[in-house]
Coordinates of N, CA and C in Angstrom, one line a residue:
M1 N 49.2 53.3 206.1 CA 49.4 53.9 205.9 C 49.5 55.0 204.8
D2 N 50.9 55.6 204.0 CA 50.5 56.3 203.5 C 49.3 57.4 202.7
D3 N 49.4 55.8 201.6 CA 48.0 56.1 200.1 C 47.4 55.7 201.3
G4 N 46.8 55.5 202.8 CA 45.1 56.1 203.1 C 44.7 54.7 203.4
R5 N 46.3 53.9 202.6 CA 45.1 52.1 203.5 C 45.5 52.0 205.6
T6 N 44.9 50.5 206.1 CA 45.4 50.4 206.5 C 45.5 48.7 206.9
V7 N 46.5 48.7 207.4 CA 46.9 47.5 207.8 C 47.3 46.6 208.9
V8 N 47.5 45.2 209.2 CA 47.3 45.4 210.2 C 49.4 44.2 210.5
V9 N 49.2 44.8 212.1 CA 51.2 44.5 211.8 C 50.9 43.5 213.4
K10 N 51.6 42.4 213.0 CA 50.9 41.3 213.9 C 52.4 40.5 214.6
R11 N 52.4 40.6 215.8 CA 53.5 40.2 216.2 C 53.7 38.3 216.3
G12 N 54.6 37.8 215.5 CA 54.6 36.2 215.7 C 54.6 35.5 217.1
D13 N 54.5 34.8 217.4 CA 55.4 33.8 218.6 C 56.3 33.3 219.1
G14 N 56.4 32.7 217.7 CA 58.1 31.5 217.4 C 58.8 32.0 217.0
P15 N 59.4 31.3 216.3 CA 61.1 31.6 215.7 C 60.0 31.8 214.4
D16 N 59.6 31.1 213.7 CA 58.9 30.9 212.2 C 57.5 30.5 211.9
A17 N 57.2 31.2 213.0 CA 55.3 31.6 213.6 C 54.8 32.4 212.2
V18 N 55.8 33.3 212.2 CA 55.4 34.3 210.4 C 55.6 34.1 209.7
R19 N 56.8 33.5 208.9 CA 56.9 32.8 208.1 C 56.2 31.3 207.9
A20 N 55.9 30.7 208.6 CA 54.4 29.8 208.9 C 53.2 29.8 207.6
E21 N 53.1 31.3 209.1 CA 51.2 32.0 208.8 C 51.4 32.7 207.4
A22 N 52.5 33.8 207.3 CA 53.0 34.2 205.8 C 52.3 33.3 204.9
A23 N 53.7 32.2 204.6 CA 52.9 31.4 203.8 C 51.6 29.7 203.9
G24 N 50.6 30.2 204.7 CA 49.5 29.8 204.9 C 48.8 30.6 204.1
L25 N 48.0 31.9 204.6 CA 47.9 32.6 203.6 C 47.8 32.9 202.2
R26 N 49.7 32.5 202.1 CA 49.0 32.9 200.6 C 48.9 31.5 199.7
W27 N 48.5 30.4 200.7 CA 48.4 29.4 199.6 C 46.7 29.2 200.2
L28 N 46.7 29.6 200.6 CA 45.0 29.9 200.8 C 44.5 30.8 199.8
A29 N 44.9 32.1 199.7 CA 44.6 32.9 198.6 C 44.7 31.8 196.8
R30 N 45.6 31.6 196.9 CA 45.7 30.5 195.5 C 45.1 30.0 195.3
A31 N 44.4 29.0 195.9 CA 42.9 29.1 195.6 C 41.8 29.2 194.9
D32 N 41.3 30.4 195.2 CA 40.9 31.8 194.9 C 39.1 30.9 194.9
A33 N 39.9 31.0 196.2 CA 37.9 30.2 196.7 C 38.0 31.4 198.1
V34 N 38.1 31.1 199.1 CA 37.6 32.4 200.0 C 38.1 33.0 200.4
P35 N 38.1 33.8 200.6 CA 38.8 35.6 200.2 C 39.4 35.5 202.3
V36 N 41.3 35.3 201.9 CA 41.4 35.8 202.8 C 42.9 37.3 202.9
P37 N 42.7 38.1 203.7 CA 44.0 39.0 203.8 C 45.6 39.0 202.8
A38 N 45.4 39.9 202.0 CA 46.9 39.3 201.4 C 47.9 40.5 202.2
V39 N 49.1 39.6 202.0 CA 50.4 39.4 202.8 C 51.1 40.3 202.6
H40 N 51.3 42.2 203.1 CA 52.3 42.8 202.3 C 53.8 42.7 202.9
G41 N 53.9 41.9 203.6 CA 55.0 42.3 204.0 C 55.8 41.0 205.3
S42 N 56.7 40.7 206.1 CA 57.0 39.7 206.6 C 58.8 39.9 207.1
E43 N 58.9 39.7 208.2 CA 60.1 39.5 208.5 C 60.3 38.3 209.5
E44 N 61.3 38.7 210.7 CA 61.3 36.7 211.5 C 60.7 37.3 212.5
H45 N 60.2 39.0 212.9 CA 58.7 38.6 214.0 C 57.7 39.1 213.5
W46 N 57.6 39.4 212.7 CA 56.8 41.0 212.2 C 55.4 40.5 211.2
L47 N 54.6 40.4 210.7 CA 54.2 40.1 209.6 C 52.3 41.7 209.5
V48 N 52.4 42.1 208.3 CA 51.7 43.5 207.4 C 51.1 42.1 206.7
T49 N 49.4 42.3 206.7 CA 48.5 42.2 206.0 C 47.2 43.3 206.1
D50 N 46.5 42.8 204.4 CA 45.4 44.0 205.1 C 44.7 43.4 206.2
R51 N 43.6 44.8 206.7 CA 42.8 44.4 207.8 C 41.0 44.4 206.8
V52 N 40.8 43.2 207.5 CA 39.6 42.9 207.1 C 38.7 44.3 207.6
P53 N 37.9 45.1 207.0 CA 36.6 45.6 207.9 C 36.0 45.3 208.3
G54 N 35.2 45.5 209.3 CA 34.3 44.5 210.4 C 32.9 45.2 209.6
G55 N 32.2 43.8 209.8 CA 30.4 43.8 210.0 C 29.9 42.6 210.3
R56 N 28.9 42.0 209.9 CA 28.6 41.1 210.7 C 28.0 40.1 210.0
P57 N 28.0 38.6 210.5 CA 27.3 37.4 209.8 C 26.2 37.4 209.3
T58 N 25.4 36.8 207.9 CA 24.7 36.9 208.0 C 24.2 35.8 207.3
P59 N 22.7 35.1 207.0 CA 22.4 33.7 206.4 C 23.1 33.3 205.3
R60 N 22.8 34.3 204.3 CA 23.4 34.5 202.9 C 24.7 34.6 202.8
G61 N 25.2 34.9 203.8 CA 27.3 35.4 203.4 C 27.9 33.8 204.2
A62 N 26.8 33.2 204.6 CA 27.5 31.8 205.0 C 27.6 30.7 204.8
V63 N 25.9 30.6 203.9 CA 26.2 29.8 202.5 C 27.3 29.6 201.6
R64 N 27.5 31.2 201.6 CA 28.3 31.4 200.3 C 29.6 31.0 201.3
L65 N 30.1 31.0 202.8 CA 31.2 30.6 203.1 C 32.0 28.9 203.3
G66 N 30.3 28.1 202.8 CA 30.7 26.5 202.7 C 30.9 26.9 201.6
R67 N 30.1 27.3 200.6 CA 30.4 27.2 199.3 C 32.4 27.5 198.6
E68 N 32.8 27.7 199.7 CA 34.3 28.3 199.6 C 35.2 27.1 200.0
L69 N 34.6 27.4 201.7 CA 35.0 26.4 202.1 C 35.6 25.1 201.2
A70 N 33.5 24.4 200.4 CA 34.4 23.5 199.3 C 35.6 23.6 198.7
A71 N 34.9 24.5 198.4 CA 36.2 25.5 197.0 C 37.4 25.1 197.5
L72 N 38.0 25.3 198.6 CA 39.2 26.0 199.2 C 39.6 24.6 199.5
H73 N 38.5 23.4 200.3 CA 39.1 22.3 200.1 C 39.5 21.3 199.2
A74 N 38.4 21.4 197.5 CA 39.4 20.6 196.6 C 40.4 21.7 195.9
A75 N 41.4 22.2 196.6 CA 42.2 23.1 195.6 C 43.0 22.4 196.4
G76 N 43.0 21.5 197.1 CA 44.3 20.1 197.6 C 45.1 20.5 198.1
A77 N 46.4 19.4 198.3 CA 47.5 19.1 198.5 C 48.3 18.8 198.6
P78 N 49.3 17.8 198.4 CA 51.0 17.2 197.9 C 50.5 15.7 198.3
A79 N 50.1 16.2 200.0 CA 50.3 14.8 201.2 C 49.4 15.5 202.2
F80 N 48.6 14.6 202.9 CA 48.6 14.9 204.8 C 49.9 15.8 205.2
G81 N 49.6 16.6 205.8 CA 50.4 17.1 206.9 C 51.8 18.0 206.1
A82 N 51.0 18.2 204.4 CA 52.2 18.8 203.2 C 52.1 20.0 203.8
P83 N 53.2 20.8 204.0 CA 53.5 22.4 204.5 C 53.1 23.5 203.6
P84 N 52.6 24.5 203.6 CA 52.4 25.2 202.6 C 53.8 25.4 201.6
P85 N 53.5 26.3 200.8 CA 55.3 26.4 199.6 C 55.8 27.1 200.9
G86 N 57.0 27.1 200.6 CA 57.8 28.1 201.1 C 57.5 27.9 203.1
G87 N 56.6 27.3 203.6 CA 56.1 27.2 204.7 C 56.8 25.6 205.7
P88 N 57.9 26.4 207.1 CA 58.8 25.8 207.9 C 57.9 23.6 208.0
R89 N 58.4 23.6 208.2 CA 58.3 21.8 208.4 C 57.4 22.2 210.0
E90 N 58.5 23.3 210.3 CA 57.6 22.8 212.6 C 57.3 25.2 212.4
A91 N 56.0 24.2 212.1 CA 54.8 25.7 212.4 C 54.0 25.2 214.0
A92 N 52.9 26.2 213.2 CA 52.3 25.8 215.0 C 50.9 25.9 214.9
I93 N 50.4 26.4 215.8 CA 48.7 26.0 215.9 C 48.9 27.0 216.8
G94 N 47.9 28.2 216.9 CA 48.0 29.2 218.1 C 49.2 28.9 218.6
R95 N 50.1 29.1 220.3 CA 51.3 29.4 220.8 C 51.8 28.4 220.6
A96 N 50.9 26.7 220.5 CA 51.9 25.2 220.4 C 51.9 25.3 219.2
P97 N 53.2 24.5 219.6 CA 54.1 24.1 218.2 C 53.0 22.3 217.1
M98 N 53.2 22.6 215.8 CA 52.7 21.9 215.2 C 54.2 21.9 214.2
R99 N 53.9 20.2 213.9 CA 55.2 20.0 213.0 C 54.0 19.2 211.7
N100 N 54.6 19.7 210.2 CA 54.2 19.1 209.0 C 54.9 18.7 208.4
V101 N 54.5 17.3 209.0 CA 55.4 15.9 207.9 C 54.9 15.7 207.6
P102 N 54.7 15.3 205.7 CA 53.3 14.1 205.3 C 54.5 12.9 205.1
G103 N 52.1 12.6 204.8 CA 51.6 11.7 204.9 C 51.1 10.7 204.0
D104 N 51.1 9.8 203.8 CA 49.6 9.0 202.7 C 48.4 8.6 202.9
D105 N 48.5 8.3 204.3 CA 47.7 7.3 204.6 C 46.2 8.5 206.1
W106 N 45.7 8.7 206.0 CA 45.0 10.2 206.3 C 45.2 9.4 208.9
P107 N 44.6 8.2 208.6 CA 44.4 8.2 209.8 C 45.3 7.9 210.7
T108 N 46.5 7.0 209.9 CA 47.9 7.4 210.8 C 48.7 8.1 210.6
W109 N 48.8 9.3 210.1 CA 49.4 10.2 209.8 C 48.9 11.0 211.0
H110 N 47.2 11.5 210.8 CA 46.7 12.0 211.7 C 46.5 11.7 213.1
A111 N 47.1 10.2 213.4 CA 47.3 9.6 214.9 C 48.9 9.8 215.1
E112 N 49.9 9.4 214.2 CA 50.9 9.9 214.6 C 51.6 11.2 214.4
H113 N 51.1 12.4 213.5 CA 51.3 13.9 214.0 C 50.4 14.7 214.5
R114 N 49.2 14.2 214.3 CA 48.8 15.4 215.1 C 47.9 14.9 217.1
V115 N 47.8 13.5 216.7 CA 47.4 13.3 217.9 C 48.2 13.2 219.2
L116 N 49.0 11.9 219.0 CA 49.8 11.4 219.7 C 50.7 12.3 220.5
P117 N 51.6 13.6 219.7 CA 52.7 13.9 220.4 C 51.4 15.5 221.4
Y118 N 50.5 15.6 221.6 CA 49.9 16.5 221.9 C 49.7 16.0 223.0
L119 N 48.9 14.2 223.0 CA 48.7 13.7 224.1 C 49.7 13.0 224.6
R120 N 50.8 12.8 224.5 CA 52.6 12.6 225.4 C 52.7 13.8 226.5
T121 N 52.5 15.5 225.2 CA 53.2 16.3 226.3 C 51.9 16.4 227.4
A122 N 51.2 16.0 227.0 CA 49.8 16.8 228.2 C 49.5 15.7 229.0
V123 N 50.0 14.2 228.9 CA 50.6 13.7 230.2 C 51.8 13.9 231.2
D124 N 52.8 14.5 230.1 CA 53.9 14.8 230.6 C 53.3 16.1 231.8
A125 N 53.1 17.0 231.1 CA 52.7 18.2 232.0 C 51.0 18.0 232.9
G126 N 51.0 16.4 233.1 CA 50.1 16.2 234.2 C 49.0 16.4 234.0
S127 N 47.9 17.4 232.6 CA 47.2 17.5 232.3 C 45.9 16.6 232.5
L128 N 46.8 15.3 231.6 CA 46.3 14.1 231.6 C 46.7 13.0 232.4
R129 N 45.6 11.8 232.7 CA 46.5 10.9 233.5 C 46.7 9.8 232.5
P130 N 48.0 8.6 233.0 CA 48.1 7.8 232.0 C 46.9 7.0 231.5
R131 N 46.9 7.0 232.6 CA 45.0 5.5 232.4 C 44.4 6.3 231.3
E132 N 44.1 7.6 231.5 CA 43.1 8.2 230.4 C 43.8 8.5 228.5
A133 N 45.3 9.0 229.0 CA 45.7 8.6 227.9 C 45.6 7.1 227.1
A134 N 45.8 6.5 227.6 CA 45.3 4.6 227.4 C 44.9 4.6 226.1
V135 N 43.0 5.3 226.9 CA 42.0 5.3 226.3 C 42.4 5.8 224.7
L136 N 42.7 7.1 224.7 CA 43.5 8.0 223.3 C 44.0 7.1 222.8
E137 N 44.8 6.4 223.6 CA 46.2 5.8 222.3 C 45.3 4.6 221.3
R138 N 44.2 3.8 222.3 CA 43.3 2.4 221.9 C 42.2 2.9 220.0
L139 N 42.1 4.5 221.0 CA 41.7 5.2 220.1 C 42.3 5.3 218.9
C140 N 43.6 6.2 218.7 CA 43.7 6.1 217.5 C 44.6 4.9 216.2
A141 N 44.8 3.5 217.4 CA 45.0 2.4 216.7 C 43.7 2.0 215.8
R142 N 42.0 2.7 216.9 CA 41.2 2.1 215.6 C 40.9 3.0 215.0
L143 N 41.3 3.9 214.5 CA 41.4 5.3 213.3 C 40.7 4.2 212.1
P144 N 42.0 3.8 211.7 CA 42.1 3.2 210.1 C 40.3 2.9 210.1
G145 N 39.4 2.3 210.8 CA 38.4 1.5 211.1 C 36.9 2.7 211.0
L146 N 37.8 3.9 211.5 CA 37.0 4.5 212.3 C 36.8 5.8 210.9
A147 N 37.3 5.6 209.7 CA 37.9 7.1 209.6 C 36.9 7.3 207.9
G148 N 36.1 6.5 207.9 CA 35.2 6.5 206.6 C 36.2 6.3 205.5
P149 N 35.1 6.6 204.7 CA 36.2 6.8 203.1 C 37.1 7.8 203.0
A150 N 38.3 6.7 202.1 CA 39.4 7.7 202.0 C 39.1 8.8 200.7
E151 N 40.3 9.4 201.4 CA 39.8 10.7 200.5 C 40.9 11.4 199.7
P152 N 41.3 12.2 198.9 CA 42.4 12.5 198.6 C 42.7 14.4 200.0
P153 N 44.2 14.4 200.2 CA 44.6 15.7 200.8 C 44.0 16.7 200.9
A154 N 42.7 17.3 201.1 CA 42.4 19.0 201.2 C 43.7 20.0 201.8
R155 N 43.3 20.8 201.4 CA 44.0 22.5 201.3 C 43.5 22.4 202.2
L156 N 43.8 23.1 203.5 CA 42.5 23.4 204.7 C 43.5 24.3 205.7
H157 N 42.5 25.3 206.4 CA 42.9 26.0 206.9 C 44.0 26.2 208.3
G158 N 43.3 25.0 208.4 CA 43.7 24.4 209.9 C 43.9 24.9 211.2
D159 N 43.0 25.5 211.4 CA 42.7 26.1 213.0 C 41.9 26.9 212.9
L160 N 40.5 26.4 211.9 CA 39.6 27.8 212.1 C 38.5 26.8 213.1
W161 N 38.6 28.1 213.4 CA 37.5 27.9 215.0 C 37.2 29.3 214.9
N162 N 35.6 29.7 215.4 CA 35.2 31.3 214.8 C 35.8 32.7 215.4
G163 N 36.5 32.3 215.9 CA 37.6 33.8 216.0 C 38.5 34.3 214.9
N164 N 39.0 33.2 213.7 CA 39.4 33.4 212.6 C 38.9 33.1 211.3
V165 N 37.3 33.5 211.8 CA 36.6 34.2 211.0 C 36.1 35.4 211.0
L166 N 36.1 36.2 210.1 CA 36.1 37.2 210.2 C 34.7 38.1 208.8
W167 N 33.8 38.6 209.5 CA 32.5 39.2 208.8 C 33.1 40.6 207.7
D168 N 33.2 40.9 206.8 CA 33.0 41.7 206.5 C 31.9 43.1 206.7
A169 N 31.6 44.3 205.8 CA 31.3 45.2 206.2 C 29.5 44.5 205.3
D170 N 29.7 44.0 203.9 CA 28.9 43.3 202.8 C 28.6 41.8 203.4
G171 N 28.8 40.9 204.5 CA 28.3 40.3 206.1 C 28.8 38.6 205.0
R172 N 30.7 39.5 204.1 CA 31.5 37.9 203.7 C 32.0 37.2 204.1
A173 N 32.5 36.7 204.6 CA 33.6 35.8 205.8 C 34.7 35.3 205.3
W174 N 36.0 35.5 205.7 CA 37.4 36.1 205.2 C 38.2 35.2 206.4
L175 N 39.2 34.8 206.2 CA 40.1 33.9 207.2 C 40.9 33.8 207.4
V176 N 41.5 34.2 208.7 CA 42.8 34.9 208.7 C 43.4 34.0 210.1
D177 N 44.5 34.1 210.3 CA 45.4 33.4 211.0 C 45.0 32.0 211.0
P178 N 46.0 31.0 209.4 CA 46.0 29.8 209.3 C 47.2 29.2 210.3
A179 N 47.2 27.9 209.9 CA 47.8 26.8 210.3 C 47.8 25.6 209.2
A180 N 47.7 26.6 208.0 CA 47.6 25.7 206.4 C 48.6 24.8 206.8
H181 N 47.6 23.3 206.4 CA 48.9 22.3 205.7 C 47.6 21.4 205.0
G182 N 48.3 20.4 204.2 CA 47.4 19.2 204.4 C 46.6 19.0 204.8
G183 N 45.6 18.2 204.6 CA 44.6 17.0 205.9 C 43.2 16.8 205.2
H184 N 42.9 16.3 206.2 CA 41.3 15.4 205.6 C 40.4 17.5 206.0
R185 N 38.9 17.0 204.6 CA 38.1 18.2 204.7 C 37.9 17.9 206.0
E186 N 37.3 16.9 206.5 CA 35.9 17.2 207.4 C 37.0 17.7 209.0
T187 N 37.9 18.2 209.3 CA 38.8 18.5 209.9 C 38.1 19.6 210.0
D188 N 38.2 20.8 209.2 CA 38.4 22.3 209.3 C 36.6 22.2 209.8
L189 N 36.0 21.9 209.6 CA 34.4 21.4 209.2 C 33.9 21.0 211.1
A190 N 35.0 20.2 211.9 CA 34.6 20.0 212.5 C 35.4 21.2 214.1
M191 N 35.7 21.3 213.5 CA 36.4 22.6 214.9 C 35.5 23.6 214.3
L192 N 34.9 24.0 213.4 CA 34.0 25.5 213.2 C 32.5 24.6 214.2
H193 N 32.1 23.4 214.3 CA 31.4 22.7 215.7 C 31.3 22.8 216.6
L194 N 32.9 22.3 216.8 CA 33.9 22.5 218.5 C 33.0 23.9 218.8
F195 N 33.7 25.3 218.2 CA 34.0 26.5 218.9 C 32.9 27.5 218.5
G196 N 32.0 26.8 217.5 CA 30.8 27.3 216.9 C 31.3 28.3 216.1
C197 N 29.3 28.3 214.9 CA 30.2 29.5 214.2 C 28.5 30.0 213.7
P198 N 28.7 31.4 213.8 CA 27.3 32.1 213.3 C 26.8 31.7 212.1
H199 N 25.7 30.4 212.2 CA 24.8 30.6 211.1 C 25.4 28.9 210.6
L200 N 25.4 28.2 211.4 CA 26.4 27.1 211.1 C 25.7 26.2 210.4
D201 N 24.3 26.4 210.4 CA 23.7 24.7 209.6 C 23.5 25.4 208.0
R202 N 23.6 26.9 208.1 CA 23.5 27.3 206.9 C 24.8 27.4 205.7
V203 N 25.8 27.4 206.4 CA 27.7 27.0 206.3 C 27.6 25.7 205.8
L204 N 26.5 24.5 206.5 CA 26.9 23.2 205.9 C 26.3 22.7 204.7
D205 N 24.8 23.8 205.2 CA 24.5 23.6 203.4 C 24.8 23.8 202.6
G206 N 26.0 25.3 202.0 CA 26.1 26.0 201.3 C 27.6 24.9 201.1
Y207 N 28.0 24.2 202.0 CA 28.8 23.1 201.8 C 28.6 21.9 200.6
Q208 N 27.7 21.0 201.5 CA 26.8 20.2 200.9 C 26.2 20.1 199.3
E209 N 25.7 21.0 198.8 CA 25.6 21.6 197.4 C 26.0 22.1 196.8
T210 N 27.9 22.2 196.9 CA 29.0 22.1 196.1 C 29.9 20.5 197.0
A211 N 30.2 20.5 197.2 CA 30.9 19.1 197.5 C 30.5 17.9 198.7
P212 N 29.5 17.9 198.0 CA 28.2 16.8 199.9 C 29.6 15.5 200.4
L213 N 29.5 15.7 202.3 CA 30.5 14.5 202.5 C 30.1 13.4 202.0
A214 N 30.9 12.6 203.1 CA 30.3 11.2 202.9 C 29.7 10.5 203.7
D215 N 29.2 9.7 204.2 CA 28.0 9.5 204.1 C 29.0 9.3 205.7
G216 N 27.7 9.1 206.6 CA 28.3 9.5 208.1 C 29.5 10.3 209.1
W217 N 29.1 11.1 208.4 CA 30.1 12.2 208.9 C 29.9 13.1 210.2
R218 N 29.0 12.5 209.9 CA 28.5 14.0 211.8 C 28.4 12.6 213.4
D219 N 29.3 11.4 212.7 CA 29.7 10.3 213.5 C 30.9 10.8 213.9
R220 N 31.7 11.2 212.6 CA 33.2 11.5 212.9 C 33.8 12.6 213.5
I221 N 32.3 13.9 213.2 CA 32.9 14.8 213.8 C 34.1 14.9 215.0
G222 N 33.2 14.4 215.6 CA 34.4 14.1 217.4 C 35.8 13.5 217.2
L223 N 36.3 12.4 216.1 CA 37.4 12.0 216.2 C 38.7 13.0 215.0
H224 N 37.5 13.8 215.0 CA 38.4 15.2 214.0 C 38.4 16.5 214.6
Q225 N 38.2 16.2 216.1 CA 38.6 17.0 217.4 C 39.3 16.9 218.2
L226 N 39.5 15.3 217.8 CA 40.5 15.5 219.1 C 41.7 16.2 219.1
F227 N 42.0 16.6 218.2 CA 42.9 17.5 217.7 C 43.5 18.7 218.1
P228 N 42.4 19.5 218.0 CA 42.4 20.5 218.8 C 41.7 20.6 219.7
L229 N 41.1 19.6 220.9 CA 40.8 19.2 221.6 C 42.3 19.1 222.8
L230 N 43.3 18.1 222.6 CA 44.4 18.2 222.3 C 45.9 19.5 222.8
V231 N 45.5 19.8 221.7 CA 46.6 21.6 221.1 C 46.0 22.5 222.8
H232 N 44.4 22.4 223.4 CA 44.5 23.0 223.9 C 44.5 22.7 225.7
T233 N 44.0 21.0 225.3 CA 45.0 20.7 227.0 C 46.2 21.5 227.1
V234 N 47.2 21.1 225.9 CA 48.3 21.1 226.3 C 48.3 22.9 226.9
L235 N 47.8 23.6 225.9 CA 48.1 25.2 226.2 C 46.9 25.6 227.1
F236 N 45.6 25.3 227.9 CA 45.1 25.4 229.2 C 44.5 24.8 229.7
G237 N 44.9 23.3 229.9 CA 44.7 22.3 231.0 C 43.5 21.2 231.1
R238 N 43.1 21.3 231.9 CA 42.6 20.0 232.2 C 41.2 20.1 231.6
P239 N 40.5 20.8 231.6 CA 39.3 21.0 231.7 C 39.3 19.4 229.7
Y240 N 39.6 20.5 228.8 CA 39.8 20.1 227.8 C 40.5 18.4 227.8
A241 N 41.1 18.5 228.3 CA 41.5 17.3 228.5 C 40.1 16.2 228.7
R242 N 39.4 16.6 229.6 CA 37.9 15.4 229.9 C 37.2 15.7 228.5
Q243 N 37.2 17.2 227.7 CA 36.9 17.1 226.6 C 36.7 15.7 225.6
A244 N 38.2 15.3 225.4 CA 39.3 14.6 225.1 C 38.7 13.4 225.0
L245 N 39.5 12.9 226.1 CA 38.4 11.8 226.8 C 36.9 11.4 226.5
A246 N 35.7 12.4 226.4 CA 34.4 12.1 226.5 C 34.5 12.0 224.5
V247 N 35.2 12.0 223.8 CA 35.0 11.4 222.3 C 35.8 10.9 222.8
A248 N 36.9 10.1 223.0 CA 37.5 8.9 223.0 C 36.4 7.6 223.8
E249 N 35.9 8.4 224.6 CA 34.7 7.0 225.4 C 33.9 6.4 224.3
A250 N 33.1 8.1 223.8 CA 31.9 8.0 222.9 C 31.7 7.2 221.5
A251 N 33.5 6.7 221.0 CA 33.6 6.1 220.1 C 33.8 4.5 220.5
G252 N 33.8 4.1 221.6 CA 33.6 2.9 222.1 C 34.4 2.7 222.1

């Protein structure tokens, strides 16, 4: 820029992708917890944000990330599935559509608006066989008994894989490319487990120090991974379908 700043200019993939991402970044920033790039401008197809200066992850930064994620989640949301203020109902996660429809009960909402839509799309595309889909549908019916203690809606990043965690020159983690919505806090942590994160054990240490997770949370990681696994099944095909099916079978 003329003033010496370096910014990122990103092209959106869908009709409401830029609007959703800009609203999500602003909503996460308002929690004053994990740093996110400031939004400088947006229009139909383009988003302009700060650039995060590159660095390397450190154990100390990982502990800080865990604490800051706990604070982000504690900032809350009006409902499960609630979009960020000003964000569209028809949003996206990566290149896949994602509908933000509010609900009061996490297991029911998660099955209806996160798992089953992608399950049906995967079957229609041939990435998942009907008999396999039936296994996942039975698991959805059992979610109320498997989901653990009820929790209030958390303010989620929503697409928290390792590629969306950037480490700056001071070793502090920044979050980018959100699919932000109201959800269960274990979902963000389950995605970090699914795709890996540097010093993940230290991230969890920082999180647990700040906001201890409910008993049995490790046993529920797979349940929260069903959503990203099915999104990846829709986008990339059969290998992720096998992983989703393995999660369902492990749940019994």
